[in-house]
Coordinates of C-alpha atoms in Angstrom, one line a residue:
Chain A
M1 CA -14.2 14.7 -10.5
E2 CA -15.1 13.0 -7.3
N3 CA -14.4 9.6 -8.8
K4 CA -11.2 10.7 -10.5
S5 CA -9.7 12.0 -7.2
F6 CA -11.0 8.9 -5.4
K7 CA -9.0 6.8 -7.9
V8 CA -5.8 8.7 -7.0
K9 CA -6.5 8.1 -3.3
V10 CA -7.1 4.4 -3.6
G11 CA -4.1 4.2 -5.9
L12 CA -1.8 5.1 -3.0
A13 CA -3.5 2.4 -0.8
E14 CA -2.8 -0.1 -3.6
M15 CA 0.9 0.8 -3.5
L16 CA 1.1 0.1 0.2
K17 CA -0.1 -3.5 -0.2
G18 CA 2.1 -6.4 0.9
G19 CA 3.9 -4.1 3.3
V20 CA 4.1 -2.9 6.9
I21 CA 3.1 0.5 8.2
M22 CA 4.9 1.2 11.4
D23 CA 3.9 3.6 14.3
V24 CA 6.9 5.9 15.0
T25 CA 7.2 8.7 17.6
N26 CA 10.4 10.4 16.4
V27 CA 12.9 10.8 13.6
E28 CA 15.1 8.0 14.9
Q29 CA 12.3 5.5 15.0
A30 CA 11.1 6.6 11.5
K31 CA 14.6 5.9 10.1
I32 CA 14.7 2.5 11.8
A33 CA 11.3 1.8 10.2
E34 CA 12.4 2.9 6.7
D35 CA 15.7 1.0 7.0
A36 CA 13.8 -2.1 8.0
G37 CA 11.7 -1.9 4.8
A38 CA 8.5 -0.4 6.1
A39 CA 6.1 0.7 3.3
A40 CA 5.0 3.7 5.3
V41 CA 5.2 5.2 8.8
M42 CA 2.4 6.5 11.1
A43 CA 3.8 9.6 12.9
L44 CA 2.3 10.0 16.3
E45 CA 3.4 11.4 19.7
R46 CA 2.4 8.4 21.7
I47 CA 1.9 4.9 20.5
P48 CA -1.3 3.2 21.6
S49 CA 0.1 1.3 24.6
D50 CA 1.5 4.6 26.0
I51 CA -1.9 6.3 25.4
R52 CA -3.4 3.7 27.6
T53 CA -0.9 4.2 30.4
Y54 CA -0.9 7.9 30.1
G55 CA -4.7 8.4 30.1
G56 CA -6.1 11.9 29.4
I57 CA -7.2 13.1 26.0
A58 CA -5.3 11.8 23.0
R59 CA -5.2 14.4 20.2
M60 CA -3.6 14.9 16.8
S61 CA 0.2 15.1 17.2
D62 CA 2.3 18.3 17.2
P63 CA 2.7 19.3 13.5
E64 CA 6.4 20.0 14.2
M65 CA 7.2 16.3 14.9
I66 CA 5.2 15.2 11.9
L67 CA 7.1 17.6 9.7
K68 CA 10.4 16.4 11.1
I69 CA 9.5 12.8 10.3
K70 CA 8.4 13.8 6.8
E71 CA 11.8 15.4 6.2
A72 CA 13.7 12.4 7.6
V73 CA 12.2 9.6 5.4
S74 CA 11.2 9.2 1.7
I75 CA 8.4 6.7 2.3
P76 CA 4.8 7.9 2.8
V77 CA 4.0 9.5 6.2
M78 CA 0.6 9.0 7.8
A79 CA -0.8 10.8 10.8
K80 CA -3.9 10.4 13.0
C81 CA -6.8 12.7 13.7
R82 CA -9.6 12.2 16.1
I83 CA -12.9 10.7 14.8
G84 CA -15.1 13.5 13.5
H85 CA -12.4 16.2 14.0
F86 CA -12.3 17.6 10.5
A87 CA -10.3 20.7 11.7
E88 CA -7.4 18.4 12.8
A89 CA -7.7 16.7 9.4
Q90 CA -7.5 20.1 7.6
I91 CA -4.3 20.8 9.5
L92 CA -2.8 17.4 8.6
E93 CA -3.7 18.0 4.9
E94 CA -2.0 21.4 5.1
I95 CA 1.2 19.7 6.5
G96 CA 1.1 17.4 3.4
V97 CA 0.8 14.0 5.1
D98 CA 0.2 11.2 2.6
F99 CA -2.6 9.5 4.4
I100 CA -4.8 10.5 7.4
D101 CA -6.0 7.8 9.9
E102 CA -9.3 8.9 11.4
S103 CA -8.5 6.8 14.4
E104 CA -10.3 5.3 17.4
V105 CA -6.9 5.3 19.1
L106 CA -7.4 9.0 19.7
T107 CA -10.2 10.4 21.9
P108 CA -13.2 10.9 19.6
A109 CA -14.3 14.5 18.9
D110 CA -17.8 13.5 17.7
E111 CA -19.8 10.6 19.0
E112 CA -22.3 10.5 16.1
N113 CA -20.5 11.5 12.9
H114 CA -17.3 10.7 11.1
I115 CA -15.5 13.1 8.8
W116 CA -17.0 13.5 5.3
K117 CA -13.8 12.4 3.6
Y118 CA -14.7 13.5 0.0
D119 CA -14.1 17.1 1.1
F120 CA -10.4 16.3 1.3
K121 CA -7.7 15.8 -1.3
V122 CA -5.6 13.7 1.0
P123 CA -6.8 10.0 1.4
F124 CA -8.2 8.6 4.6
V125 CA -7.9 5.2 6.3
C126 CA -10.5 4.2 8.9
G127 CA -10.9 1.3 11.3
C128 CA -13.7 -1.3 11.2
R129 CA -14.9 -4.3 13.2
E130 CA -17.4 -5.6 10.8
I131 CA -18.7 -5.2 7.2
G132 CA -21.4 -2.5 8.1
E133 CA -18.8 -0.3 9.7
A134 CA -16.4 -0.8 6.8
L135 CA -19.0 0.1 4.2
R136 CA -20.2 3.2 6.1
R137 CA -16.7 4.5 6.2
I138 CA -16.2 3.8 2.5
G139 CA -19.5 5.6 1.9
E140 CA -18.0 8.6 3.5
G141 CA -15.0 8.4 1.2
A142 CA -12.4 6.3 3.0
A143 CA -9.8 5.1 0.5
M144 CA -8.4 2.3 2.7
M145 CA -9.8 0.2 5.6
R146 CA -8.1 -1.5 8.4
T147 CA -9.6 -3.9 10.8
K148 CA -9.3 -2.3 14.3
G149 CA -8.1 -5.1 16.5
E150 CA -7.4 -3.7 20.0
A151 CA -4.6 -1.3 19.7
G152 CA -1.8 -1.2 22.3
T153 CA -2.5 -4.7 23.7
G154 CA -0.1 -6.9 21.7
D155 CA -3.0 -9.3 21.8
I156 CA -4.0 -10.5 18.3
V157 CA -7.4 -11.9 19.2
E158 CA -9.5 -8.9 18.3
A159 CA -7.7 -8.3 15.0
V160 CA -8.5 -11.9 14.1
R161 CA -12.1 -11.5 15.2
H162 CA -12.6 -8.3 13.1
M163 CA -10.9 -9.7 10.0
R164 CA -12.9 -12.8 10.1
S165 CA -16.1 -10.8 10.7
V166 CA -15.5 -8.5 7.7
N167 CA -14.7 -11.4 5.4
R168 CA -17.7 -13.4 6.6
G169 CA -19.8 -10.3 6.0
I170 CA -18.5 -10.1 2.4
R171 CA -19.3 -13.8 1.7
K172 CA -22.8 -13.3 3.1
L173 CA -23.5 -10.4 0.7
Q174 CA -22.3 -12.5 -2.2
M175 CA -25.0 -15.1 -1.4
M176 CA -27.8 -12.6 -1.3
N177 CA -30.0 -11.6 -4.3
N178 CA -31.0 -8.0 -5.1
D179 CA -34.2 -8.0 -3.1
E180 CA -32.3 -9.2 0.0
L181 CA -29.5 -6.7 -0.4
M182 CA -31.7 -3.7 0.4
S183 CA -32.9 -5.1 3.7
E184 CA -29.3 -6.0 4.5
A185 CA -28.3 -2.4 3.7
K186 CA -30.9 -1.3 6.2
R187 CA -29.7 -3.8 8.8
L188 CA -26.0 -2.8 8.3
G189 CA -26.8 0.9 8.0
A190 CA -24.6 1.1 4.9
P191 CA -25.2 2.6 1.5
I192 CA -26.8 0.2 -1.0
S193 CA -24.5 1.3 -3.9
V194 CA -21.4 0.1 -2.0
I195 CA -23.3 -3.1 -0.8
K196 CA -24.1 -4.0 -4.4
E197 CA -20.6 -3.5 -5.5
V198 CA -19.2 -5.7 -2.7
A199 CA -21.8 -8.4 -3.5
A200 CA -20.8 -8.4 -7.1
K201 CA -17.1 -8.4 -6.7
G202 CA -16.7 -10.4 -3.5
K203 CA -14.3 -7.9 -2.0
L204 CA -14.2 -4.4 -0.6
P205 CA -13.8 -1.6 -3.2
V206 CA -10.7 -0.4 -1.3
P207 CA -7.8 -2.3 0.2
N208 CA -8.3 -3.8 3.6
F209 CA -5.3 -3.9 6.0
A210 CA -5.0 -5.4 9.5
A211 CA -4.2 -3.5 12.7
G212 CA -4.4 -3.6 16.5
G213 CA -2.4 -6.3 18.3
I214 CA 0.2 -7.5 15.9
A215 CA 3.4 -8.2 17.9
T216 CA 5.3 -11.0 16.1
P217 CA 6.1 -12.2 12.6
A218 CA 3.7 -15.0 13.1
D219 CA 0.9 -12.5 14.0
A220 CA 1.6 -10.7 10.7
S221 CA 1.5 -13.9 8.7
L222 CA -1.7 -15.0 10.4
M223 CA -3.4 -11.7 9.4
M224 CA -2.2 -11.9 5.8
Q225 CA -3.4 -15.5 5.5
L226 CA -6.8 -14.4 6.9
G227 CA -7.0 -11.9 4.0
A228 CA -5.3 -8.7 5.1
E229 CA -3.5 -7.0 2.3
S230 CA -0.9 -5.3 4.6
V231 CA -0.4 -4.8 8.3
F232 CA -0.1 -1.9 10.6
V233 CA 2.2 -2.4 13.6
G234 CA 1.8 0.0 16.4
S235 CA 3.3 -0.7 19.8
G236 CA 4.5 -4.1 18.7
I237 CA 7.8 -2.9 17.3
F238 CA 9.0 -0.1 19.5
K239 CA 7.7 -1.7 22.7
S240 CA 9.8 -4.8 22.0
E241 CA 13.3 -5.5 23.3
D242 CA 15.0 -5.1 19.9
P243 CA 12.9 -3.0 17.6
K244 CA 15.2 -3.0 14.6
S245 CA 15.4 -6.8 14.3
R246 CA 11.7 -7.2 15.0
A247 CA 10.8 -4.6 12.4
E248 CA 12.9 -6.4 9.8
A249 CA 11.4 -9.7 10.7
I250 CA 7.8 -8.5 10.5
V251 CA 8.5 -7.0 7.0
K252 CA 9.9 -10.3 5.8
A253 CA 7.0 -12.1 7.4
V254 CA 4.5 -10.1 5.4
T255 CA 6.2 -10.7 2.1
Y256 CA 6.7 -14.4 2.8
Y257 CA 3.5 -14.8 4.8
N258 CA 2.7 -18.2 3.4
D259 CA 6.2 -19.7 3.5
P260 CA 6.8 -21.4 6.9
K261 CA 10.5 -21.9 6.2
V262 CA 11.1 -18.1 6.0
L263 CA 8.7 -17.5 8.9
L264 CA 10.7 -19.9 11.1
E265 CA 13.9 -18.2 10.1
V266 CA 12.7 -14.7 10.9
S267 CA 11.0 -15.8 14.1
T268 CA 14.1 -17.4 15.5
G269 CA 16.3 -15.6 18.0
L270 CA 14.2 -12.4 18.2
K271 CA 14.5 -10.9 21.6
D272 CA 11.4 -10.4 23.8
A273 CA 8.1 -9.2 22.2
M274 CA 6.2 -6.4 23.9
V275 CA 4.7 -7.7 27.1
G276 CA 1.2 -6.7 26.2
M277 CA -2.1 -7.4 28.0
P278 CA -5.0 -9.7 27.2
A279 CA -7.7 -7.7 25.4
K280 CA -10.2 -9.6 27.6
S281 CA -8.8 -8.1 30.7
L282 CA -9.8 -4.6 29.6
P283 CA -13.0 -3.1 31.0
E284 CA -15.5 -2.5 28.3
E285 CA -15.2 1.3 28.5
E286 CA -11.5 1.1 27.9
K287 CA -11.8 -0.8 24.6
L288 CA -10.7 1.5 21.8
A289 CA -12.3 -0.6 19.1
K290 CA -15.8 0.4 20.4
R291 CA -15.1 4.0 19.2
G292 CA -16.6 4.5 15.8
W293 CA -20.2 4.6 14.7
Chain B
M1 CA 4.1 -20.6 -23.9
L2 CA 5.1 -17.2 -22.6
T3 CA 5.3 -16.7 -18.8
I4 CA 5.5 -13.2 -17.3
G5 CA 6.7 -12.8 -13.7
I6 CA 5.7 -10.0 -11.4
L7 CA 8.1 -9.0 -8.6
G8 CA 6.1 -9.7 -5.4
I9 CA 8.2 -8.2 -2.6
Q10 CA 5.8 -5.3 -1.9
G11 CA 3.3 -3.1 -3.7
A12 CA 0.6 -3.4 -6.3
Y13 CA 1.7 -6.7 -7.9
F14 CA -1.7 -8.3 -7.9
K15 CA -3.1 -5.5 -10.1
H16 CA -0.6 -6.5 -12.8
K17 CA -1.5 -10.1 -12.4
E18 CA -5.2 -9.3 -12.9
I19 CA -4.4 -7.5 -16.2
L20 CA -2.2 -10.4 -17.5
E21 CA -5.0 -12.8 -16.6
S22 CA -7.5 -10.7 -18.6
L23 CA -5.1 -10.8 -21.5
S24 CA -4.8 -14.7 -21.1
V25 CA -1.1 -14.4 -20.4
K26 CA 0.4 -16.9 -18.0
S27 CA 1.8 -15.1 -15.0
V28 CA 3.5 -15.8 -11.7
I29 CA 4.3 -13.7 -8.6
V30 CA 8.1 -13.8 -8.2
K31 CA 9.6 -13.9 -4.7
Y32 CA 12.5 -16.3 -5.1
S33 CA 15.6 -16.1 -7.3
Q34 CA 15.1 -19.6 -8.8
Q35 CA 11.7 -18.4 -10.2
L36 CA 13.6 -16.1 -12.6
N37 CA 14.8 -19.1 -14.5
D38 CA 11.2 -19.9 -15.6
I39 CA 10.0 -16.5 -16.9
D40 CA 10.4 -14.7 -20.1
G41 CA 9.8 -11.2 -18.8
L42 CA 9.5 -9.5 -15.4
I43 CA 7.2 -6.7 -14.3
I44 CA 8.5 -4.5 -11.5
P45 CA 5.4 -3.0 -9.9
G46 CA 4.7 0.2 -8.0
G47 CA 5.4 0.3 -4.3
E48 CA 8.2 1.6 -2.2
T49 CA 11.7 1.2 -3.6
T50 CA 13.3 1.3 -0.1
A51 CA 11.1 -1.6 0.9
F52 CA 12.0 -3.5 -2.3
S53 CA 15.7 -2.9 -1.9
K54 CA 15.8 -4.0 1.8
Q55 CA 14.5 -7.4 0.8
L56 CA 16.7 -8.1 -2.2
D57 CA 19.1 -9.9 0.1
H58 CA 18.3 -13.5 0.5
E59 CA 15.2 -15.3 -1.0
I60 CA 15.7 -13.2 -4.1
T61 CA 18.9 -11.3 -4.4
F62 CA 19.9 -8.1 -6.2
D63 CA 22.6 -9.8 -8.1
N64 CA 20.3 -12.5 -9.5
L65 CA 17.7 -9.8 -10.5
Q66 CA 20.4 -7.8 -12.3
K67 CA 21.7 -10.9 -14.1
F68 CA 18.2 -11.6 -15.3
A69 CA 17.5 -8.0 -16.3
K70 CA 20.7 -7.7 -18.4
T71 CA 19.5 -10.3 -20.9
K72 CA 15.7 -10.5 -20.4
H73 CA 12.8 -8.1 -20.6
T74 CA 11.5 -6.0 -17.8
F75 CA 8.6 -3.6 -17.5
G76 CA 8.7 -1.1 -14.5
T77 CA 5.9 1.1 -13.3
C78 CA 6.6 4.0 -11.0
A79 CA 8.8 2.4 -8.3
G80 CA 9.6 -0.1 -11.0
I81 CA 11.2 2.4 -13.3
I82 CA 13.3 3.7 -10.4
V83 CA 14.6 0.2 -10.0
Q84 CA 15.3 -0.2 -13.7
G85 CA 17.0 3.2 -14.0
K86 CA 20.0 5.0 -12.5
G87 CA 21.1 8.2 -10.8
I88 CA 19.4 7.9 -7.4
N89 CA 22.0 8.9 -4.9
N90 CA 20.6 7.0 -1.9
K91 CA 22.2 3.7 -0.6
K92 CA 18.7 2.6 0.5
V93 CA 17.6 2.4 -3.1
L94 CA 19.1 -0.3 -5.3
Q95 CA 19.0 0.3 -9.0
L96 CA 19.6 -2.3 -11.8
E97 CA 20.8 0.3 -14.2
V98 CA 19.4 -1.5 -17.2
L99 CA 17.4 1.5 -18.4
N100 CA 19.5 4.5 -19.3
V101 CA 17.4 7.1 -17.6
T102 CA 18.2 9.3 -14.6
I103 CA 15.3 9.4 -12.1
E104 CA 14.2 11.7 -9.4
R105 CA 12.0 10.1 -6.7
N106 CA 8.7 11.7 -5.4
A107 CA 9.4 14.5 -7.9
Y108 CA 5.9 16.0 -7.7
G109 CA 5.7 16.1 -3.9
S110 CA 3.4 14.3 -1.4
Q111 CA 0.2 12.5 -2.0
I112 CA -2.0 15.6 -2.4
E113 CA 0.1 16.4 -5.5
S114 CA -0.8 13.1 -7.1
F115 CA -3.0 13.5 -10.2
I116 CA -4.5 11.9 -13.4
D117 CA -3.8 13.3 -16.9
N118 CA -4.2 12.1 -20.4
I119 CA -1.2 11.2 -22.5
D120 CA -0.7 10.1 -26.1
L121 CA 0.9 6.7 -26.8
K122 CA 3.3 7.0 -29.7
F123 CA 3.1 3.3 -30.6
D124 CA -0.7 3.4 -30.9
D125 CA -2.1 4.9 -34.1
S126 CA -5.7 5.1 -32.7
K127 CA -4.8 8.5 -31.1
K128 CA -7.0 7.5 -28.2
P129 CA -5.7 9.2 -25.1
F130 CA -4.4 7.1 -22.2
Q131 CA -5.5 8.0 -18.7
A132 CA -2.2 8.1 -16.8
I133 CA -2.4 8.0 -13.0
F134 CA 0.6 9.6 -11.2
I135 CA 1.0 8.7 -7.5
R136 CA 3.8 10.2 -5.6
A137 CA 5.5 9.8 -9.0
P138 CA 9.1 10.0 -10.0
K139 CA 10.3 12.1 -12.9
I140 CA 12.7 11.2 -15.7
I141 CA 15.2 14.0 -15.7
Q142 CA 17.6 12.7 -18.3
V143 CA 17.5 10.0 -21.0
G144 CA 20.4 8.3 -22.7
N145 CA 20.9 8.0 -26.5
D146 CA 19.6 4.4 -26.7
I147 CA 16.3 5.4 -25.1
K148 CA 13.1 5.8 -27.1
V149 CA 10.4 8.1 -25.6
L150 CA 6.9 6.7 -26.1
A151 CA 4.9 9.2 -24.3
T152 CA 5.4 12.6 -22.7
L153 CA 3.6 14.9 -20.2
D154 CA 4.3 18.6 -20.5
G155 CA 7.1 17.7 -22.9
K156 CA 8.9 15.5 -20.4
P157 CA 9.2 11.7 -20.9
V158 CA 6.9 9.5 -18.8
L159 CA 7.0 6.3 -20.9
V160 CA 10.3 5.1 -22.3
E161 CA 11.9 2.0 -23.7
N162 CA 15.1 0.5 -25.0
K163 CA 15.6 -2.9 -26.7
L164 CA 14.7 -5.0 -23.7
H165 CA 13.1 -2.7 -21.2
L166 CA 9.9 -0.6 -20.9
G167 CA 9.2 1.8 -18.0
T168 CA 6.5 4.3 -17.0
T169 CA 6.5 6.9 -14.2
F170 CA 2.7 6.4 -13.8
H171 CA 0.5 3.4 -13.1
P172 CA -1.1 1.6 -16.1
E173 CA -2.0 -1.2 -13.8
L174 CA -4.6 1.0 -12.1
T175 CA -6.7 1.5 -15.3
D176 CA -8.8 -0.8 -17.4
D177 CA -6.8 0.3 -20.5
F178 CA -4.4 -2.6 -21.2
R179 CA -2.5 -1.1 -24.2
I180 CA 0.8 -0.6 -22.5
H181 CA 0.7 -4.1 -21.0
K182 CA -0.1 -5.5 -24.5
Y183 CA 2.8 -3.5 -25.9
F184 CA 5.1 -5.1 -23.3
I185 CA 3.8 -8.6 -24.1
E186 CA 4.4 -8.1 -27.8
K187 CA 7.9 -6.8 -27.1
V188 CA 8.7 -10.0 -25.1
K189 CA 7.2 -12.2 -27.9
S190 CA 9.1 -10.5 -30.7
R191 CA 12.4 -11.2 -29.1
N192 CA 11.8 -14.8 -28.0

C-alpha cells in the first residue's frame, strides 16, 4: 500500500515537470501566475525576500488565504510547513493542498528530525544541497526534491552550486560497485536501498526541480540545462517591476530552455528584475539553505 | 518508418518518450508547429491545460495543432484528453474538439483524492487488469455517438476512441504496462 500511494504522489510531481511553480501571496497574484502559464502556485503569506526583511518567526500561512487561493485557480496549490512541524502539515493536508513544501524558508520546528512523510496522503517536496540530503528526504517519503539555492536573494549562484553537487553525487554513485556503496551510504547518512537505486538508474527516484535565486528567463534556462526538471520562482516574479511579463517570460524560458532564439526574445524589453542581494554577503547564520539535516 | 510526436510544452512528456523507446518506435518531442509536418501521430501528455493553452501562441500555435488533429492521430492522457475534448467553459483552456466527449476538469478533487484502480481493457482479450493511475483526474461526463468506450470505472468511461483519436482520463505513461500505447501505435499504423 505504501508503494501504491507513493506512486500517486510521485505521479503529480511528474505532471509538474517542464513548468514553473510560482510563489504567490494573494488571489490576485495567483491569477496572474495561472494566466502566465504556471504549472502550480505556492501559497504563502510572505515571499522569502520579505521574510528576510521582516525577521521574526516564519510559520505556516493562514489557512484562510490558502483556501482563497485554492478557490481562485484550477492549477495545483502548494503550501509550506516548517521543517519537522508535522502538526502544520496535518492542517495543510486537511485544507486539501496538492503538495506540501517542508521548507527551510520557514523557521525550523525541529533541529534534528524532518517529518516522516509516509504518514501523509498528500505528497511532500523538500530542499537539498547535495545528494546525501536528497536521499535522506526521499528515504523519509518525499515525492519531489528541489535544490535549495538561497531563497529571497535573486542570486543564482547557490542554486547552481546545489544542482551541480546533486548531479555530481549521482555520477559518483554510478561509478561505485556494491561493496563501495555501503560505505558511501554511511558517509552520506542515507538509506542503502535508495543509494542502490540511484546508482543503477543514474537519476533520483523522484523528480528534481530547482529553487532559490531564479530571477530571469536566463536563470531558468541555466537551471534546466544543468538538469532541473522544473523551476520554482519565489521572490523573482513579484519583486520585479513587471511581474506579469516576467512570469510569462520565465514560463516560456522553461519550455524553450535550450533555444537561444526564444530565450533572446523573451529576455528582451523586460523591465527591472528584483534588486536582490549577493548570497555571499549574507552572514552564515542568515543562510536559509543551512536549515535541514 | 512511423514517427510519433509528443507535445512538449509542459508536463510528463518524457515518460511517453521512454515508453515509445521501449517499444522501438521513433519519437520526437514537439515544441514547434513545423514539427507537425513530420509526424504520423501526436501524444498530448498529462500536465496543466492552462499552462499548455497559454503557450499555444507562437512557436506552436493552436490553429496548427487543430489543423493537424483534424486529419491525423492523437492520443491524450489526462490533461491531454481535456485538450482533445470539448465542453470546458473556461477561456484559459483551449480545446481542439476532435474527440466528441464533454469533460469536467479535476473532477475527483485535489491531490489527496488521487488514486489507483484496476480497469479492464475491452480491446485486450487477455482479461489482465490494467493498473490505472488517476491524478487530479478529469471525468468524461458525456460521450457522442461516434465514440467507442474501451474501458470504464464504476460504469463511467475512462478510455475512449473515435476513428483517429484515443484518450484516457488516467496516466498509462506512469506504469510499465504498455498495452494502451501499443494500441495507439497499431491504430496509427492501420490508417497510414
